[in-house]
């Protein structure tokens, strides 16, 4: 009986993959071309630009940014899985943010134009791949990271590994508690086999790879949450069917050395960046204002 059920699940998975691939082939790349980005900037009258660099592992990383002619704080948006910088592109036209900061949205490794389809399951490696964006930012200008879904644990990893470069975290519906990760092995494992990987659209191939390994990656982070000391905001909905709302309690327990603010909306689902953008906007402005006030009261010494 057990073998029969396993065989049925495998056949069901294969059938779903073929059906999904046939129906969505070419439709769900979740990325914007250079032309589409430039057209967006023109339509929205945004002074923005596209940037690319190669990290130390030889992977190309792409991001878009608003252009400012003066020193300003940096706000970096990091999308979930699957996704791309397009997930947060509209925040680059939000003048309440662009008046205060340089706003950046990135293609994470494996998505968009950052090695499309070639996943990087390691959050350590993903964090290191995005750090050059922070290192290029002017000294003594605050850096706030905003991560949605799988982007949440990634920005936390960045703060763990590079604490001097991160001044605040805003985790939106974040998958951070390993014990709350759903058991999806029955269909994700078959999708790891060479044939089914080939059938999957590239964005979903990269997504399956990293989600398949996410629980182990989160377990590696367990001893490091205490190392985060910058202010953290967690935004979570009570009707989130993709990320367990209990991740909020995990954040409260683990962030013992960081000021933590929880924004919990009972009737909100997982898609906060598009349905409740005002919550993210408000959290960013609050972080920036607090950092400005702190700096005014205690001016930082410029590093040599």
PDB file of C-alpha atoms in Angstrom, residues 53-267:
ATOM      1  CA  UNK A  53      28.526  43.192 -11.611  1.00  0.00           C
ATOM      2  CA  UNK A  54      30.286  39.868 -11.295  1.00  0.00           C
ATOM      3  CA  UNK A  55      30.794  38.473  -7.816  1.00  0.00           C
ATOM      4  CA  UNK A  56      33.868  36.565  -6.698  1.00  0.00           C
ATOM      5  CA  UNK A  57      32.268  33.258  -7.765  1.00  0.00           C
ATOM      6  CA  UNK A  58      31.823  34.528 -11.307  1.00  0.00           C
ATOM      7  CA  UNK A  59      28.054  34.964 -11.047  1.00  0.00           C
ATOM      8  CA  UNK A  60      26.527  38.067 -12.632  1.00  0.00           C
ATOM      9  CA  UNK A  61      24.179  40.052 -10.411  1.00  0.00           C
ATOM     10  CA  UNK A  62      21.771  42.649 -11.750  1.00  0.00           C
ATOM     11  CA  UNK A  63      19.911  45.362  -9.886  1.00  0.00           C
ATOM     12  CA  UNK A  64      18.058  48.571 -10.634  1.00  0.00           C
ATOM     13  CA  UNK A  65      18.425  51.751  -8.620  1.00  0.00           C
ATOM     14  CA  UNK A  66      17.138  55.287  -8.410  1.00  0.00           C
ATOM     15  CA  UNK A  67      19.854  57.808  -9.148  1.00  0.00           C
ATOM     16  CA  UNK A  68      20.496  60.554  -6.626  1.00  0.00           C
ATOM     17  CA  UNK A  69      22.992  63.344  -6.833  1.00  0.00           C
ATOM     18  CA  UNK A  70      23.571  63.513  -3.111  1.00  0.00           C
ATOM     19  CA  UNK A  71      24.455  61.277  -0.204  1.00  0.00           C
ATOM     20  CA  UNK A  72      21.386  59.411   0.965  1.00  0.00           C
ATOM     21  CA  UNK A  73      20.527  56.244   2.864  1.00  0.00           C
ATOM     22  CA  UNK A  74      20.153  53.018   0.888  1.00  0.00           C
ATOM     23  CA  UNK A  75      17.028  50.846   0.808  1.00  0.00           C
ATOM     24  CA  UNK A  76      17.477  47.438  -0.854  1.00  0.00           C
ATOM     25  CA  UNK A  77      14.490  45.260  -1.781  1.00  0.00           C
ATOM     26  CA  UNK A  78      15.029  41.483  -1.999  1.00  0.00           C
ATOM     27  CA  UNK A  79      12.319  39.353  -3.629  1.00  0.00           C
ATOM     28  CA  UNK A  80      10.996  35.914  -2.715  1.00  0.00           C
ATOM     29  CA  UNK A  81      10.901  32.630  -4.644  1.00  0.00           C
ATOM     30  CA  UNK A  82      10.292  32.665  -7.539  1.00  0.00           C
ATOM     31  CA  UNK A  83      10.563  36.320  -8.438  1.00  0.00           C
ATOM     32  CA  UNK A  84      12.826  39.076  -9.660  1.00  0.00           C
ATOM     33  CA  UNK A  85      13.527  42.762  -9.181  1.00  0.00           C
ATOM     34  CA  UNK A  86      10.172  43.408 -10.898  1.00  0.00           C
ATOM     35  CA  UNK A  87       8.453  42.413  -7.627  1.00  0.00           C
ATOM     36  CA  UNK A  88       9.467  45.743  -6.078  1.00  0.00           C
ATOM     37  CA  UNK A  89       9.863  47.921  -9.177  1.00  0.00           C
ATOM     38  CA  UNK A  90       6.912  50.134  -8.207  1.00  0.00           C
ATOM     39  CA  UNK A  91       8.649  51.148  -4.992  1.00  0.00           C
ATOM     40  CA  UNK A  92      11.229  52.963  -7.135  1.00  0.00           C
ATOM     41  CA  UNK A  93       8.494  55.391  -8.179  1.00  0.00           C
ATOM     42  CA  UNK A  94       7.352  56.047  -4.603  1.00  0.00           C
ATOM     43  CA  UNK A  95       8.485  59.630  -3.995  1.00  0.00           C
ATOM     44  CA  UNK A  96       7.961  59.308  -0.236  1.00  0.00           C
ATOM     45  CA  UNK A  97      10.870  56.850  -0.369  1.00  0.00           C
ATOM     46  CA  UNK A  98      13.000  58.310  -3.148  1.00  0.00           C
ATOM     47  CA  UNK A  99      13.047  61.720  -1.447  1.00  0.00           C
ATOM     48  CA  UNK A 100      14.688  60.062   1.530  1.00  0.00           C
ATOM     49  CA  UNK A 101      16.869  57.292   0.074  1.00  0.00           C
ATOM     50  CA  UNK A 102      18.433  55.620  -2.914  1.00  0.00           C
ATOM     51  CA  UNK A 103      16.062  52.731  -3.658  1.00  0.00           C
ATOM     52  CA  UNK A 104      17.361  49.452  -5.111  1.00  0.00           C
ATOM     53  CA  UNK A 105      15.633  46.254  -6.246  1.00  0.00           C
ATOM     54  CA  UNK A 106      17.771  43.193  -7.022  1.00  0.00           C
ATOM     55  CA  UNK A 107      17.580  39.984  -9.013  1.00  0.00           C
ATOM     56  CA  UNK A 108      18.624  37.299  -6.541  1.00  0.00           C
ATOM     57  CA  UNK A 109      21.038  34.582  -7.757  1.00  0.00           C
ATOM     58  CA  UNK A 110      19.167  32.236 -10.094  1.00  0.00           C
ATOM     59  CA  UNK A 111      16.422  34.724 -10.969  1.00  0.00           C
ATOM     60  CA  UNK A 112      15.799  37.595 -13.349  1.00  0.00           C
ATOM     61  CA  UNK A 113      19.090  38.390 -15.044  1.00  0.00           C
ATOM     62  CA  UNK A 114      21.302  37.061 -12.247  1.00  0.00           C
ATOM     63  CA  UNK A 115      22.107  33.644 -13.716  1.00  0.00           C
ATOM     64  CA  UNK A 116      18.521  32.852 -14.678  1.00  0.00           C
ATOM     65  CA  UNK A 117      17.643  29.251 -13.819  1.00  0.00           C
ATOM     66  CA  UNK A 118      20.997  28.509 -12.163  1.00  0.00           C
ATOM     67  CA  UNK A 119      20.089  28.343  -8.491  1.00  0.00           C
ATOM     68  CA  UNK A 120      22.173  29.060  -5.421  1.00  0.00           C
ATOM     69  CA  UNK A 121      20.597  27.142  -2.503  1.00  0.00           C
ATOM     70  CA  UNK A 122      23.159  28.418   0.037  1.00  0.00           C
ATOM     71  CA  UNK A 123      21.950  31.526   1.855  1.00  0.00           C
ATOM     72  CA  UNK A 124      25.559  32.203   2.843  1.00  0.00           C
ATOM     73  CA  UNK A 125      26.543  32.365  -0.821  1.00  0.00           C
ATOM     74  CA  UNK A 126      23.475  34.405  -1.761  1.00  0.00           C
ATOM     75  CA  UNK A 127      24.250  36.910   0.991  1.00  0.00           C
ATOM     76  CA  UNK A 128      27.859  37.225  -0.160  1.00  0.00           C
ATOM     77  CA  UNK A 129      26.694  37.706  -3.750  1.00  0.00           C
ATOM     78  CA  UNK A 130      24.578  40.748  -2.820  1.00  0.00           C
ATOM     79  CA  UNK A 131      27.010  42.388  -0.411  1.00  0.00           C
ATOM     80  CA  UNK A 132      28.899  44.394  -3.104  1.00  0.00           C
ATOM     81  CA  UNK A 133      25.774  46.570  -3.452  1.00  0.00           C
ATOM     82  CA  UNK A 134      26.132  47.522   0.218  1.00  0.00           C
ATOM     83  CA  UNK A 135      29.899  47.903   0.099  1.00  0.00           C
ATOM     84  CA  UNK A 136      29.635  50.390  -2.765  1.00  0.00           C
ATOM     85  CA  UNK A 137      27.374  52.618  -0.677  1.00  0.00           C
ATOM     86  CA  UNK A 138      28.939  55.758   0.849  1.00  0.00           C
ATOM     87  CA  UNK A 139      30.382  55.460   4.342  1.00  0.00           C
ATOM     88  CA  UNK A 140      28.105  56.536   7.187  1.00  0.00           C
ATOM     89  CA  UNK A 141      24.930  56.385   5.108  1.00  0.00           C
ATOM     90  CA  UNK A 142      22.373  53.944   6.608  1.00  0.00           C
ATOM     91  CA  UNK A 143      21.436  50.717   4.819  1.00  0.00           C
ATOM     92  CA  UNK A 144      17.948  49.233   5.261  1.00  0.00           C
ATOM     93  CA  UNK A 145      17.162  45.807   3.791  1.00  0.00           C
ATOM     94  CA  UNK A 146      13.620  44.722   2.882  1.00  0.00           C
ATOM     95  CA  UNK A 147      13.036  41.020   2.177  1.00  0.00           C
ATOM     96  CA  UNK A 148       9.813  39.270   1.231  1.00  0.00           C
ATOM     97  CA  UNK A 149       9.184  35.552   1.843  1.00  0.00           C
ATOM     98  CA  UNK A 150      12.495  33.747   1.135  1.00  0.00           C
ATOM     99  CA  UNK A 151      14.050  37.182   0.855  1.00  0.00           C
ATOM    100  CA  UNK A 152      13.406  37.481   4.615  1.00  0.00           C
ATOM    101  CA  UNK A 153      15.903  34.848   5.798  1.00  0.00           C
ATOM    102  CA  UNK A 154      18.351  36.062   3.150  1.00  0.00           C
ATOM    103  CA  UNK A 155      18.501  39.617   4.495  1.00  0.00           C
ATOM    104  CA  UNK A 156      18.768  38.166   8.012  1.00  0.00           C
ATOM    105  CA  UNK A 157      21.757  36.131   6.835  1.00  0.00           C
ATOM    106  CA  UNK A 158      23.298  39.301   5.391  1.00  0.00           C
ATOM    107  CA  UNK A 159      22.937  41.001   8.779  1.00  0.00           C
ATOM    108  CA  UNK A 160      24.444  37.956  10.529  1.00  0.00           C
ATOM    109  CA  UNK A 161      27.448  37.728   8.232  1.00  0.00           C
ATOM    110  CA  UNK A 162      28.018  41.445   7.596  1.00  0.00           C
ATOM    111  CA  UNK A 163      26.651  43.262  10.659  1.00  0.00           C
ATOM    112  CA  UNK A 164      28.635  46.474  10.077  1.00  0.00           C
ATOM    113  CA  UNK A 165      26.986  46.985   6.691  1.00  0.00           C
ATOM    114  CA  UNK A 166      23.337  46.635   7.772  1.00  0.00           C
ATOM    115  CA  UNK A 167      21.439  49.215   9.824  1.00  0.00           C
ATOM    116  CA  UNK A 168      17.924  47.794   9.717  1.00  0.00           C
ATOM    117  CA  UNK A 169      15.838  44.829   8.549  1.00  0.00           C
ATOM    118  CA  UNK A 170      12.241  44.712   7.362  1.00  0.00           C
ATOM    119  CA  UNK A 171      11.165  41.096   6.944  1.00  0.00           C
ATOM    120  CA  UNK A 172       7.845  40.703   5.134  1.00  0.00           C
ATOM    121  CA  UNK A 173       6.070  37.335   5.526  1.00  0.00           C
ATOM    122  CA  UNK A 174       9.483  35.733   6.084  1.00  0.00           C
ATOM    123  CA  UNK A 175      10.248  32.003   6.037  1.00  0.00           C
ATOM    124  CA  UNK A 176      12.645  31.973   8.994  1.00  0.00           C
ATOM    125  CA  UNK A 177      11.570  29.157  11.333  1.00  0.00           C
ATOM    126  CA  UNK A 178      12.907  25.761  10.191  1.00  0.00           C
ATOM    127  CA  UNK A 179      10.360  23.837  12.245  1.00  0.00           C
ATOM    128  CA  UNK A 180       7.522  25.614  10.425  1.00  0.00           C
ATOM    129  CA  UNK A 181       8.699  24.781   6.921  1.00  0.00           C
ATOM    130  CA  UNK A 182       6.042  22.587   5.237  1.00  0.00           C
ATOM    131  CA  UNK A 183       6.959  18.996   4.397  1.00  0.00           C
ATOM    132  CA  UNK A 184       6.878  19.144   0.611  1.00  0.00           C
ATOM    133  CA  UNK A 185       9.501  16.484  -0.042  1.00  0.00           C
ATOM    134  CA  UNK A 186       6.977  14.210  -1.751  1.00  0.00           C
ATOM    135  CA  UNK A 187       6.814  16.503  -4.789  1.00  0.00           C
ATOM    136  CA  UNK A 188       9.987  18.603  -4.516  1.00  0.00           C
ATOM    137  CA  UNK A 189      12.311  15.586  -4.455  1.00  0.00           C
ATOM    138  CA  UNK A 190      11.106  14.198  -7.819  1.00  0.00           C
ATOM    139  CA  UNK A 191      11.551  17.690  -9.282  1.00  0.00           C
ATOM    140  CA  UNK A 192      15.243  17.447  -8.396  1.00  0.00           C
ATOM    141  CA  UNK A 193      15.745  14.569 -10.854  1.00  0.00           C
ATOM    142  CA  UNK A 194      17.481  15.585 -14.118  1.00  0.00           C
ATOM    143  CA  UNK A 195      14.523  14.899 -16.424  1.00  0.00           C
ATOM    144  CA  UNK A 196      11.893  16.773 -14.427  1.00  0.00           C
ATOM    145  CA  UNK A 197      14.335  19.635 -13.764  1.00  0.00           C
ATOM    146  CA  UNK A 198      14.706  20.003 -17.519  1.00  0.00           C
ATOM    147  CA  UNK A 199      10.938  20.165 -18.012  1.00  0.00           C
ATOM    148  CA  UNK A 200      10.385  22.859 -15.383  1.00  0.00           C
ATOM    149  CA  UNK A 201      10.410  26.540 -16.410  1.00  0.00           C
ATOM    150  CA  UNK A 202      13.755  28.024 -15.364  1.00  0.00           C
ATOM    151  CA  UNK A 203      12.319  30.293 -12.667  1.00  0.00           C
ATOM    152  CA  UNK A 204      10.513  27.377 -10.999  1.00  0.00           C
ATOM    153  CA  UNK A 205      13.570  25.166 -11.358  1.00  0.00           C
ATOM    154  CA  UNK A 206      15.658  27.678  -9.397  1.00  0.00           C
ATOM    155  CA  UNK A 207      12.838  28.138  -6.900  1.00  0.00           C
ATOM    156  CA  UNK A 208      12.426  24.405  -6.272  1.00  0.00           C
ATOM    157  CA  UNK A 209      16.179  24.018  -5.757  1.00  0.00           C
ATOM    158  CA  UNK A 210      16.422  26.634  -3.045  1.00  0.00           C
ATOM    159  CA  UNK A 211      13.156  25.796  -1.284  1.00  0.00           C
ATOM    160  CA  UNK A 212      14.133  22.118  -1.231  1.00  0.00           C
ATOM    161  CA  UNK A 213      17.248  23.065   0.781  1.00  0.00           C
ATOM    162  CA  UNK A 214      15.717  25.929   2.770  1.00  0.00           C
ATOM    163  CA  UNK A 215      15.008  24.044   5.996  1.00  0.00           C
ATOM    164  CA  UNK A 216      18.652  22.982   6.306  1.00  0.00           C
ATOM    165  CA  UNK A 217      19.777  26.536   5.561  1.00  0.00           C
ATOM    166  CA  UNK A 218      17.495  27.887   8.287  1.00  0.00           C
ATOM    167  CA  UNK A 219      18.808  25.334  10.781  1.00  0.00           C
ATOM    168  CA  UNK A 220      22.354  26.570  10.112  1.00  0.00           C
ATOM    169  CA  UNK A 221      21.196  30.058  11.081  1.00  0.00           C
ATOM    170  CA  UNK A 222      19.737  29.068  14.461  1.00  0.00           C
ATOM    171  CA  UNK A 223      22.830  29.930  16.564  1.00  0.00           C
ATOM    172  CA  UNK A 224      23.307  33.248  14.756  1.00  0.00           C
ATOM    173  CA  UNK A 225      20.049  35.096  15.388  1.00  0.00           C
ATOM    174  CA  UNK A 226      21.473  36.470  18.622  1.00  0.00           C
ATOM    175  CA  UNK A 227      24.144  38.255  16.559  1.00  0.00           C
ATOM    176  CA  UNK A 228      21.615  40.562  14.907  1.00  0.00           C
ATOM    177  CA  UNK A 229      21.579  43.855  16.794  1.00  0.00           C
ATOM    178  CA  UNK A 230      20.079  46.307  14.319  1.00  0.00           C
ATOM    179  CA  UNK A 231      16.371  47.265  14.499  1.00  0.00           C
ATOM    180  CA  UNK A 232      14.051  44.674  12.915  1.00  0.00           C
ATOM    181  CA  UNK A 233      10.470  44.975  11.715  1.00  0.00           C
ATOM    182  CA  UNK A 234       8.476  41.829  10.927  1.00  0.00           C
ATOM    183  CA  UNK A 235       5.303  42.231   8.851  1.00  0.00           C
ATOM    184  CA  UNK A 236       3.026  39.174   8.783  1.00  0.00           C
ATOM    185  CA  UNK A 237      -0.528  38.283   7.862  1.00  0.00           C
ATOM    186  CA  UNK A 238      -2.786  35.920   9.759  1.00  0.00           C
ATOM    187  CA  UNK A 239      -4.241  34.472   6.523  1.00  0.00           C
ATOM    188  CA  UNK A 240      -0.889  33.640   4.976  1.00  0.00           C
ATOM    189  CA  UNK A 241      -1.225  30.167   3.443  1.00  0.00           C
ATOM    190  CA  UNK A 242       2.345  30.037   2.124  1.00  0.00           C
ATOM    191  CA  UNK A 243       4.357  31.089   5.183  1.00  0.00           C
ATOM    192  CA  UNK A 244       3.126  30.059   8.628  1.00  0.00           C
ATOM    193  CA  UNK A 245       2.111  33.079  10.759  1.00  0.00           C
ATOM    194  CA  UNK A 246       4.004  31.418  13.629  1.00  0.00           C
ATOM    195  CA  UNK A 247       7.212  32.760  12.095  1.00  0.00           C
ATOM    196  CA  UNK A 248       6.412  35.947  14.022  1.00  0.00           C
ATOM    197  CA  UNK A 249       6.787  34.095  17.336  1.00  0.00           C
ATOM    198  CA  UNK A 250      10.073  32.629  16.112  1.00  0.00           C
ATOM    199  CA  UNK A 251      11.370  36.150  15.473  1.00  0.00           C
ATOM    200  CA  UNK A 252      10.350  37.268  18.957  1.00  0.00           C
ATOM    201  CA  UNK A 253      12.153  34.331  20.553  1.00  0.00           C
ATOM    202  CA  UNK A 254      15.335  34.449  18.509  1.00  0.00           C
ATOM    203  CA  UNK A 255      16.033  38.169  18.092  1.00  0.00           C
ATOM    204  CA  UNK A 256      17.094  38.607  21.695  1.00  0.00           C
ATOM    205  CA  UNK A 257      19.618  41.398  21.056  1.00  0.00           C
ATOM    206  CA  UNK A 258      17.698  43.451  18.502  1.00  0.00           C
ATOM    207  CA  UNK A 259      14.860  45.960  18.865  1.00  0.00           C
ATOM    208  CA  UNK A 260      11.919  44.167  17.247  1.00  0.00           C
ATOM    209  CA  UNK A 261       8.608  45.571  16.043  1.00  0.00           C
ATOM    210  CA  UNK A 262       5.855  43.195  14.925  1.00  0.00           C
ATOM    211  CA  UNK A 263       3.182  44.329  12.476  1.00  0.00           C
ATOM    212  CA  UNK A 264       0.529  41.590  12.391  1.00  0.00           C
ATOM    213  CA  UNK A 265      -2.655  41.972  10.340  1.00  0.00           C
ATOM    214  CA  UNK A 266      -5.168  39.176  10.927  1.00  0.00           C
ATOM    215  CA  UNK A 267      -6.893  39.247   7.537  1.00  0.00           C
TER     216      UNK A 267
END
